[in-house]
Amino acid sequence: MEETDETGTAGATETVDRTGVANELAELTERLVAIPSHEDETAAGDAIEAWLRAETDATVERDAVGNVIAYQRGPDGDTAPDGSDGGPDEADAVDTLALVGHHDVVPPAERQTTGEGTAGEYVVERRDGRIHGRGSADMKGAVAACLLAFRDATPPPGRELAVASFVGEEVGGEGARHAIDAGFVPNHALVAEGSTDYSKPGVTDVAVAHKGRRASTLVATGTAAHASEPEAGENAVYRACDAVAAVRELDAPTATVFGESVTGSVVVTKLHGGETWNAVPDRCTVTIDERTVPRDRADISRATDAVPGVEWTVDQDLPPMACRDATFADAALDAARAVHADRGLDTPEHVVKPHATDAGWLSAAGTAAVVCGPSEPGEAHTDTESVSIGVLERCYETYRELAEREW
């Protein structure tokens, strides 16, 4: 990447060639967004792997499920501080910072493809300083920013820089879990999910915590009977309602991370029982959406154990995230603030993100993680999804600044 000072020659006062970066970011984002990846992420992974091999000298890996992970070392070369050869297998000998994204997306709307329904290529449009298309905000634009920052950054001695793009984030973090099980547990990670406009409009904040999501089901069973003789049966709907009442009385868990409050929730979202109007139902199911917080969650099991004929099962449990390293959290915020100040923008803050991300899986495995990315509230998963090219550029600069900082 070309950098010049105010006279246009390389010098001590270097500034990023923002026009060049913006163009490259936009072009790479458009290229990635155009590749369908809601059913099969292979082609998108191929494009990311090919870009890394063409644009960097990094060690590039493609695992069995399709994750793409690459590593580069700082100016101390290929030798880790303990004298080992310093490859990815020696990641515990250095401090590894990973820039993390995912290249799977949710299914597109009809207007976001060239075919009928969700078939065909994805439609990508650039207008009004934004890139429109499925996956532009969540999160192929952020992946492009991570890739360019990974290529252009020079990490300090003793630091290994990694970039990872996972599969299966939208279906429960399948790629992240596979990578972690295979040994990918960096010391620090910046997960490039959305954090723009959280504290105030026009800034990209640093999330030091996010909620998890536990999806669960209550199944109430009873005894069927004719509705004209209800005393002959045991109404499963009534039992389910008793269980719902117990769940409704639960207090939402709370936590505090670096002074930021995280408040969970427990909400009944579906109830289904009975098949006909004239029969006492013998089965009723209740769906519960629970937003968990670091180190705490609602005691649904205790609340429902007192109701006879009710069984509670967990269907999905996406972990919350709390950054475990205050120094790293501050370094990420300092990097974001430096980039914003250079652009004359308002000051970003440490914030809490309401949505679960792959940062939760990494945090549970022992990684100190933060979330910082271009997507704005209300952009992801919509049929009008788009991302700001200017914010992508801002994220690129923040990622590169963090990668090159000492902390």
Short mmCIF file of C-alpha atoms in Angstrom, two decimals:
data_model
loop_
_atom_site.label_atom_id
_atom_site.label_comp_id
_atom_site.label_asym_id
_atom_site.label_seq_id
_atom_site.Cartn_x
_atom_site.Cartn_y
_atom_site.Cartn_z
CA MET A 1 0.00 0.00 0.00
CA GLU A 2 1.35 3.42 -0.92
CA GLU A 3 1.86 5.90 1.91
CA THR A 4 2.96 9.48 1.38
CA ASP A 5 3.54 12.55 3.49
CA GLU A 6 2.06 15.97 2.80
CA THR A 7 4.57 16.65 -0.01
CA GLY A 8 3.75 13.39 -1.76
CA THR A 9 7.03 11.68 -0.94
CA ALA A 10 7.72 8.94 1.55
CA GLY A 11 8.69 10.51 4.84
CA ALA A 12 8.41 10.56 8.60
CA THR A 13 4.87 11.96 8.58
CA GLU A 14 3.16 9.13 6.76
CA THR A 15 -0.55 9.08 6.00
CA VAL A 16 -2.63 6.30 4.54
CA ASP A 17 -3.43 6.53 0.82
CA ARG A 18 -7.12 6.55 1.61
CA THR A 19 -8.37 6.74 -1.94
CA GLY A 20 -6.42 3.64 -2.90
CA VAL A 21 -7.53 1.74 0.19
CA ALA A 22 -11.18 2.72 -0.29
CA ASN A 23 -11.13 1.52 -3.89
CA GLU A 24 -9.42 -1.76 -3.02
CA LEU A 25 -11.75 -2.35 -0.09
CA ALA A 26 -14.81 -1.67 -2.21
CA GLU A 27 -13.64 -3.93 -5.03
CA LEU A 28 -12.76 -6.82 -2.71
CA THR A 29 -16.04 -6.44 -0.82
CA GLU A 30 -18.01 -6.50 -4.07
CA ARG A 31 -16.11 -9.56 -5.22
CA LEU A 32 -16.86 -11.44 -2.00
CA VAL A 33 -20.49 -10.30 -1.77
CA ALA A 34 -21.16 -11.50 -5.31
CA ILE A 35 -20.34 -15.11 -4.35
CA PRO A 36 -23.38 -17.04 -3.04
CA SER A 37 -22.61 -18.56 0.37
CA HIS A 38 -25.90 -19.17 2.18
CA GLU A 39 -25.98 -22.90 1.39
CA ASP A 40 -22.38 -23.68 0.49
CA GLU A 41 -19.48 -21.47 1.59
CA THR A 42 -16.87 -23.26 -0.54
CA ALA A 43 -16.59 -20.73 -3.36
CA ALA A 44 -16.35 -17.78 -0.95
CA GLY A 45 -13.68 -19.62 1.02
CA ASP A 46 -11.82 -20.36 -2.22
CA ALA A 47 -11.78 -16.65 -3.07
CA ILE A 48 -10.44 -15.68 0.36
CA GLU A 49 -7.79 -18.38 0.30
CA ALA A 50 -6.70 -17.42 -3.22
CA TRP A 51 -6.47 -13.73 -2.25
CA LEU A 52 -4.31 -14.50 0.77
CA ARG A 53 -1.95 -16.68 -1.26
CA ALA A 54 -1.66 -14.07 -4.00
CA GLU A 55 -1.40 -10.97 -1.80
CA THR A 56 0.62 -12.18 1.20
CA ASP A 57 3.50 -14.43 2.15
CA ALA A 58 1.53 -15.73 5.12
CA THR A 59 1.05 -19.34 6.12
CA VAL A 60 -2.47 -20.11 4.85
CA GLU A 61 -4.57 -23.02 6.09
CA ARG A 62 -7.92 -24.40 4.92
CA ASP A 63 -9.41 -26.88 7.35
CA ALA A 64 -11.82 -29.75 6.89
CA VAL A 65 -14.98 -27.67 7.29
CA GLY A 66 -13.84 -24.79 5.08
CA ASN A 67 -12.44 -22.24 7.53
CA VAL A 68 -9.61 -20.10 6.14
CA ILE A 69 -6.88 -19.13 8.63
CA ALA A 70 -3.58 -17.39 7.91
CA TYR A 71 -0.61 -16.34 10.07
CA GLN A 72 2.23 -13.86 9.82
CA ARG A 73 4.98 -12.97 12.27
CA GLY A 74 6.43 -9.60 13.29
CA PRO A 75 9.89 -8.24 12.39
CA ASP A 76 11.65 -10.75 14.62
CA GLY A 77 11.19 -13.19 11.75
CA ASP A 78 10.38 -16.88 11.92
CA THR A 79 11.88 -17.54 15.30
CA ALA A 80 9.65 -17.36 18.33
CA PRO A 81 10.97 -15.93 21.61
CA ASP A 82 11.65 -19.44 22.96
CA GLY A 83 13.89 -20.29 19.98
CA SER A 84 11.39 -22.60 18.26
CA ASP A 85 10.63 -22.38 14.55
CA GLY A 86 7.59 -20.22 15.32
CA GLY A 87 4.99 -21.74 12.94
CA PRO A 88 1.29 -21.94 13.78
CA ASP A 89 1.98 -24.97 15.99
CA GLU A 90 4.12 -22.71 18.17
CA ALA A 91 1.37 -20.12 18.72
CA ASP A 92 1.73 -20.49 22.48
CA ALA A 93 5.29 -19.11 22.26
CA VAL A 94 4.14 -15.68 21.05
CA ASP A 95 1.21 -13.36 21.56
CA THR A 96 -1.24 -14.03 18.72
CA LEU A 97 -3.75 -11.39 17.66
CA ALA A 98 -6.44 -12.65 15.29
CA LEU A 99 -8.72 -10.58 13.07
CA VAL A 100 -11.85 -12.72 12.79
CA GLY A 101 -14.84 -12.80 10.44
CA HIS A 102 -17.11 -15.27 8.67
CA HIS A 103 -18.04 -15.75 5.02
CA ASP A 104 -21.36 -17.56 5.35
CA VAL A 105 -24.55 -15.49 5.09
CA VAL A 106 -28.25 -15.91 5.75
CA PRO A 107 -30.44 -16.73 2.72
CA PRO A 108 -30.94 -13.75 0.39
CA ALA A 109 -34.23 -12.13 -0.46
CA GLU A 110 -35.48 -12.44 -4.04
CA ARG A 111 -34.39 -8.88 -4.82
CA GLN A 112 -30.84 -9.80 -3.79
CA THR A 113 -30.39 -12.51 -6.44
CA THR A 114 -30.52 -12.69 -10.22
CA GLY A 115 -32.69 -15.81 -10.21
CA GLU A 116 -36.04 -16.89 -8.82
CA GLY A 117 -36.26 -17.16 -5.05
CA THR A 118 -32.78 -17.58 -3.62
CA ALA A 119 -31.34 -19.19 -6.74
CA GLY A 120 -28.83 -17.45 -8.99
CA GLU A 121 -25.97 -15.04 -8.38
CA TYR A 122 -26.14 -12.35 -5.75
CA VAL A 123 -26.92 -8.81 -6.87
CA VAL A 124 -24.23 -6.30 -5.86
CA GLU A 125 -24.67 -2.54 -6.31
CA ARG A 126 -22.51 0.44 -5.37
CA ARG A 127 -24.33 3.71 -4.85
CA ASP A 128 -24.31 6.68 -2.49
CA GLY A 129 -21.03 5.58 -0.93
CA ARG A 130 -22.38 2.17 0.06
CA ILE A 131 -22.21 -1.39 -1.22
CA HIS A 132 -25.59 -3.12 -1.34
CA GLY A 133 -26.10 -6.88 -1.35
CA ARG A 134 -26.56 -9.94 0.84
CA GLY A 135 -23.59 -10.26 3.18
CA SER A 136 -22.24 -6.75 2.57
CA ALA A 137 -22.75 -5.75 6.22
CA ASP A 138 -22.82 -9.23 7.77
CA MET A 139 -20.03 -9.57 7.12
CA LYS A 140 -18.05 -9.79 3.90
CA GLY A 141 -17.19 -6.09 3.94
CA ALA A 142 -15.62 -6.59 7.36
CA VAL A 143 -13.77 -9.67 6.09
CA ALA A 144 -12.30 -7.55 3.29
CA ALA A 145 -11.16 -4.94 5.83
CA CYS A 146 -9.57 -7.69 7.94
CA LEU A 147 -7.77 -9.16 4.93
CA LEU A 148 -6.27 -5.85 3.84
CA ALA A 149 -5.24 -4.92 7.39
CA PHE A 150 -3.64 -8.36 7.81
CA ARG A 151 -1.68 -7.88 4.60
CA ASP A 152 -0.56 -4.31 5.30
CA ALA A 153 0.16 -4.38 9.04
CA THR A 154 3.63 -4.88 10.48
CA PRO A 155 3.13 -6.44 13.92
CA PRO A 156 5.70 -5.58 16.60
CA PRO A 157 8.32 -8.07 17.78
CA GLY A 158 6.86 -10.99 19.69
CA ARG A 159 3.44 -10.78 18.07
CA GLU A 160 1.93 -13.18 15.57
CA LEU A 161 -0.89 -11.75 13.48
CA ALA A 162 -3.63 -14.05 12.23
CA VAL A 163 -6.71 -13.61 10.13
CA ALA A 164 -9.58 -16.09 10.17
CA SER A 165 -12.78 -16.33 8.17
CA PHE A 166 -15.11 -18.99 9.52
CA VAL A 167 -17.99 -20.94 8.03
CA GLY A 168 -21.26 -21.66 9.79
CA GLU A 169 -21.47 -18.58 12.02
CA GLU A 170 -25.10 -18.01 11.11
CA VAL A 171 -26.05 -21.55 12.20
CA GLY A 172 -24.48 -21.60 15.65
CA GLY A 173 -20.77 -21.03 15.15
CA GLU A 174 -19.98 -24.37 13.56
CA GLY A 175 -16.75 -23.14 11.95
CA ALA A 176 -15.49 -21.37 15.05
CA ARG A 177 -16.13 -24.42 17.22
CA HIS A 178 -14.30 -26.68 14.76
CA ALA A 179 -11.30 -24.34 14.63
CA ILE A 180 -11.16 -24.06 18.43
CA ASP A 181 -11.36 -27.84 18.82
CA ALA A 182 -8.43 -28.08 16.38
CA GLY A 183 -6.34 -25.69 18.50
CA PHE A 184 -7.16 -22.20 17.21
CA VAL A 185 -7.23 -20.24 20.48
CA PRO A 186 -5.36 -16.96 19.89
CA ASN A 187 -4.33 -14.87 22.87
CA HIS A 188 -6.35 -11.92 21.56
CA ALA A 189 -9.02 -11.54 18.89
CA LEU A 190 -10.87 -8.69 17.26
CA VAL A 191 -14.11 -10.06 15.86
CA ALA A 192 -15.25 -7.72 13.09
CA GLU A 193 -19.01 -7.98 13.64
CA GLY A 194 -21.04 -4.79 13.75
CA SER A 195 -20.41 -2.10 16.37
CA THR A 196 -21.04 1.08 14.37
CA ASP A 197 -23.51 3.67 15.74
CA TYR A 198 -23.81 1.93 19.11
CA SER A 199 -22.82 4.77 21.46
CA LYS A 200 -23.73 7.57 19.07
CA PRO A 201 -24.25 8.11 15.32
CA GLY A 202 -21.20 8.19 13.11
CA VAL A 203 -18.73 6.19 15.21
CA THR A 204 -17.45 2.65 15.24
CA ASP A 205 -17.32 1.55 18.87
CA VAL A 206 -15.49 -1.32 20.59
CA ALA A 207 -17.75 -3.90 22.25
CA VAL A 208 -16.16 -5.41 25.35
CA ALA A 209 -19.07 -7.75 26.01
CA HIS A 210 -22.08 -9.23 24.29
CA LYS A 211 -25.05 -11.31 25.27
CA GLY A 212 -25.36 -14.99 24.52
CA ARG A 213 -28.49 -16.76 23.35
CA ARG A 214 -29.96 -19.91 24.83
CA ALA A 215 -32.91 -21.33 22.93
CA SER A 216 -34.93 -23.90 24.82
CA THR A 217 -38.22 -25.78 24.79
CA LEU A 218 -40.68 -26.73 27.50
CA VAL A 219 -42.78 -29.82 26.73
CA ALA A 220 -45.85 -30.28 28.90
CA THR A 221 -47.60 -33.63 28.74
CA GLY A 222 -51.02 -34.61 30.07
CA THR A 223 -53.86 -37.04 29.39
CA ALA A 224 -56.21 -36.63 26.45
CA ALA A 225 -59.97 -36.60 27.01
CA HIS A 226 -63.11 -35.37 25.31
CA ALA A 227 -63.64 -31.65 25.92
CA SER A 228 -67.14 -32.38 27.21
CA GLU A 229 -65.55 -34.26 30.13
CA PRO A 230 -62.39 -32.30 30.88
CA GLU A 231 -62.08 -33.82 34.37
CA ALA A 232 -61.33 -37.17 32.73
CA GLY A 233 -58.04 -35.85 31.37
CA GLU A 234 -55.07 -33.72 32.35
CA ASN A 235 -54.80 -30.57 30.23
CA ALA A 236 -51.24 -30.16 28.92
CA VAL A 237 -51.95 -26.53 27.97
CA TYR A 238 -52.78 -25.70 31.60
CA ARG A 239 -49.53 -27.31 32.71
CA ALA A 240 -47.65 -25.36 30.08
CA CYS A 241 -49.29 -22.14 31.25
CA ASP A 242 -48.22 -22.88 34.84
CA ALA A 243 -44.67 -23.35 33.60
CA VAL A 244 -44.86 -20.12 31.59
CA ALA A 245 -46.02 -18.29 34.70
CA ALA A 246 -42.99 -19.62 36.59
CA VAL A 247 -40.65 -18.54 33.79
CA ARG A 248 -42.27 -15.12 33.70
CA GLU A 249 -41.39 -14.57 37.37
CA LEU A 250 -37.68 -15.14 36.78
CA ASP A 251 -35.35 -12.18 37.19
CA ALA A 252 -33.24 -11.37 34.15
CA PRO A 253 -29.54 -11.90 34.88
CA THR A 254 -27.17 -8.92 34.84
CA ALA A 255 -23.42 -8.45 34.69
CA THR A 256 -20.92 -5.61 34.53
CA VAL A 257 -17.89 -5.67 32.20
CA PHE A 258 -15.39 -2.79 32.47
CA GLY A 259 -18.15 -0.60 33.85
CA GLU A 260 -20.59 -1.50 31.09
CA SER A 261 -23.87 -3.09 32.16
CA VAL A 262 -25.11 -6.23 30.41
CA THR A 263 -28.73 -7.21 31.05
CA GLY A 264 -30.20 -10.47 29.85
CA SER A 265 -33.80 -11.46 29.19
CA VAL A 266 -36.13 -14.46 29.19
CA VAL A 267 -39.03 -14.37 26.73
CA VAL A 268 -41.63 -16.97 25.74
CA THR A 269 -41.92 -16.66 21.97
CA LYS A 270 -44.17 -19.59 20.94
CA LEU A 271 -46.81 -21.83 22.49
CA HIS A 272 -48.52 -24.70 20.71
CA GLY A 273 -50.90 -27.28 22.13
CA GLY A 274 -53.86 -29.28 20.96
CA GLU A 275 -54.99 -30.38 17.52
CA THR A 276 -58.75 -30.07 17.61
CA TRP A 277 -61.36 -27.88 19.31
CA ASN A 278 -63.17 -30.66 21.15
CA ALA A 279 -60.32 -32.59 22.82
CA VAL A 280 -58.31 -31.95 25.96
CA PRO A 281 -54.71 -31.71 24.67
CA ASP A 282 -52.16 -34.20 25.94
CA ARG A 283 -49.13 -32.22 24.73
CA CYS A 284 -48.11 -28.57 24.60
CA THR A 285 -44.76 -27.05 23.65
CA VAL A 286 -43.36 -23.69 24.70
CA THR A 287 -40.40 -21.99 23.01
CA ILE A 288 -38.16 -19.74 25.11
CA ASP A 289 -35.65 -17.17 23.87
CA GLU A 290 -33.15 -16.33 26.60
CA ARG A 291 -30.37 -13.76 26.32
CA THR A 292 -27.59 -14.76 28.69
CA VAL A 293 -24.87 -12.60 30.21
CA PRO A 294 -21.26 -13.36 31.15
CA ARG A 295 -21.10 -15.69 34.17
CA ASP A 296 -24.86 -15.81 34.76
CA ARG A 297 -28.15 -16.98 33.32
CA ALA A 298 -31.75 -17.46 34.38
CA ASP A 299 -32.54 -20.61 36.35
CA ILE A 300 -35.26 -21.93 34.07
CA SER A 301 -34.81 -25.49 35.28
CA ARG A 302 -35.57 -24.57 38.89
CA ALA A 303 -38.58 -22.52 37.85
CA THR A 304 -40.16 -25.37 35.90
CA ASP A 305 -39.23 -28.33 38.11
CA ALA A 306 -42.12 -27.47 40.42
CA VAL A 307 -44.65 -28.00 37.62
CA PRO A 308 -45.58 -31.68 37.13
CA GLY A 309 -45.50 -33.14 33.65
CA VAL A 310 -43.12 -30.54 32.23
CA GLU A 311 -39.71 -31.30 30.70
CA TRP A 312 -37.19 -28.59 29.76
CA THR A 313 -34.55 -29.10 27.05
CA VAL A 314 -31.90 -26.77 25.62
CA ASP A 315 -31.86 -26.58 21.82
CA GLN A 316 -29.05 -24.07 21.27
CA ASP A 317 -26.65 -22.29 23.63
CA LEU A 318 -24.54 -19.52 22.10
CA PRO A 319 -22.15 -18.23 24.77
CA PRO A 320 -21.90 -14.61 25.85
CA MET A 321 -18.60 -12.74 25.65
CA ALA A 322 -16.69 -10.61 28.15
CA CYS A 323 -13.21 -9.38 27.31
CA ARG A 324 -10.82 -10.81 29.90
CA ASP A 325 -7.94 -8.37 29.26
CA ALA A 326 -8.49 -4.73 30.18
CA THR A 327 -5.20 -3.68 28.60
CA PHE A 328 -6.23 -5.18 25.27
CA ALA A 329 -9.72 -3.67 25.47
CA ASP A 330 -8.17 -0.26 26.08
CA ALA A 331 -5.68 -0.75 23.23
CA ALA A 332 -8.52 -1.53 20.83
CA LEU A 333 -10.41 1.56 21.95
CA ASP A 334 -7.28 3.71 21.69
CA ALA A 335 -6.78 2.47 18.12
CA ALA A 336 -10.38 3.27 17.20
CA ARG A 337 -10.16 6.69 18.84
CA ALA A 338 -6.94 7.54 17.00
CA VAL A 339 -8.56 6.73 13.66
CA HIS A 340 -11.69 8.71 14.49
CA ALA A 341 -9.70 11.71 15.72
CA ASP A 342 -7.64 11.71 12.53
CA ARG A 343 -10.88 11.96 10.58
CA GLY A 344 -12.44 14.60 12.83
CA LEU A 345 -15.15 12.22 14.05
CA ASP A 346 -16.77 11.84 17.45
CA THR A 347 -15.05 9.64 20.01
CA PRO A 348 -15.95 5.93 20.13
CA GLU A 349 -16.60 4.17 23.43
CA HIS A 350 -16.56 0.76 25.06
CA VAL A 351 -20.06 -0.65 24.54
CA VAL A 352 -22.09 -3.84 24.95
CA LYS A 353 -23.46 -5.66 21.92
CA PRO A 354 -26.87 -7.37 22.25
CA HIS A 355 -26.19 -10.10 19.68
CA ALA A 356 -24.14 -13.29 20.02
CA THR A 357 -21.10 -13.68 17.74
CA ASP A 358 -18.17 -16.05 17.31
CA ALA A 359 -16.42 -13.93 19.95
CA GLY A 360 -18.45 -15.89 22.49
CA TRP A 361 -16.93 -19.21 21.43
CA LEU A 362 -13.42 -17.74 21.42
CA SER A 363 -13.94 -16.13 24.82
CA ALA A 364 -15.19 -19.41 26.29
CA ALA A 365 -12.04 -21.10 24.98
CA GLY A 366 -9.76 -18.57 26.69
CA THR A 367 -9.22 -15.83 24.10
CA ALA A 368 -9.44 -12.18 25.15
CA ALA A 369 -11.85 -10.81 22.55
CA VAL A 370 -13.48 -7.56 21.52
CA VAL A 371 -15.97 -6.81 18.75
CA CYS A 372 -15.47 -3.92 16.33
CA GLY A 373 -16.96 -3.73 12.86
CA PRO A 374 -18.77 -1.73 10.18
CA SER A 375 -22.29 -3.13 10.32
CA GLU A 376 -24.88 -0.74 11.77
CA PRO A 377 -27.99 -1.72 13.76
CA GLY A 378 -30.77 -2.77 11.39
CA GLU A 379 -28.49 -3.62 8.43
CA ALA A 380 -27.79 -7.34 8.88
CA HIS A 381 -30.21 -9.96 7.54
CA THR A 382 -32.41 -7.43 5.73
CA ASP A 383 -33.45 -7.31 2.08
CA THR A 384 -31.87 -3.82 1.88
CA GLU A 385 -28.56 -4.83 3.47
CA SER A 386 -25.65 -2.49 2.73
CA VAL A 387 -22.38 -1.25 4.18
CA SER A 388 -20.65 2.13 4.07
CA ILE A 389 -17.39 2.20 2.13
CA GLY A 390 -16.16 5.01 4.37
CA VAL A 391 -16.81 2.94 7.49
CA LEU A 392 -15.06 -0.06 5.93
CA GLU A 393 -12.03 2.14 5.40
CA ARG A 394 -12.25 3.36 9.01
CA CYS A 395 -12.35 -0.26 10.20
CA TYR A 396 -9.36 -1.19 8.05
CA GLU A 397 -7.36 1.61 9.65
CA THR A 398 -8.46 0.59 13.16
CA TYR A 399 -7.53 -3.06 12.59
CA ARG A 400 -4.16 -2.12 11.19
CA GLU A 401 -3.52 0.38 13.99
CA LEU A 402 -4.34 -2.25 16.63
CA ALA A 403 -2.18 -4.88 14.93
CA GLU A 404 0.83 -2.55 14.98
CA ARG A 405 0.37 -1.17 18.52
CA GLU A 406 2.25 -2.28 21.60
CA TRP A 407 0.09 -3.00 24.63
#
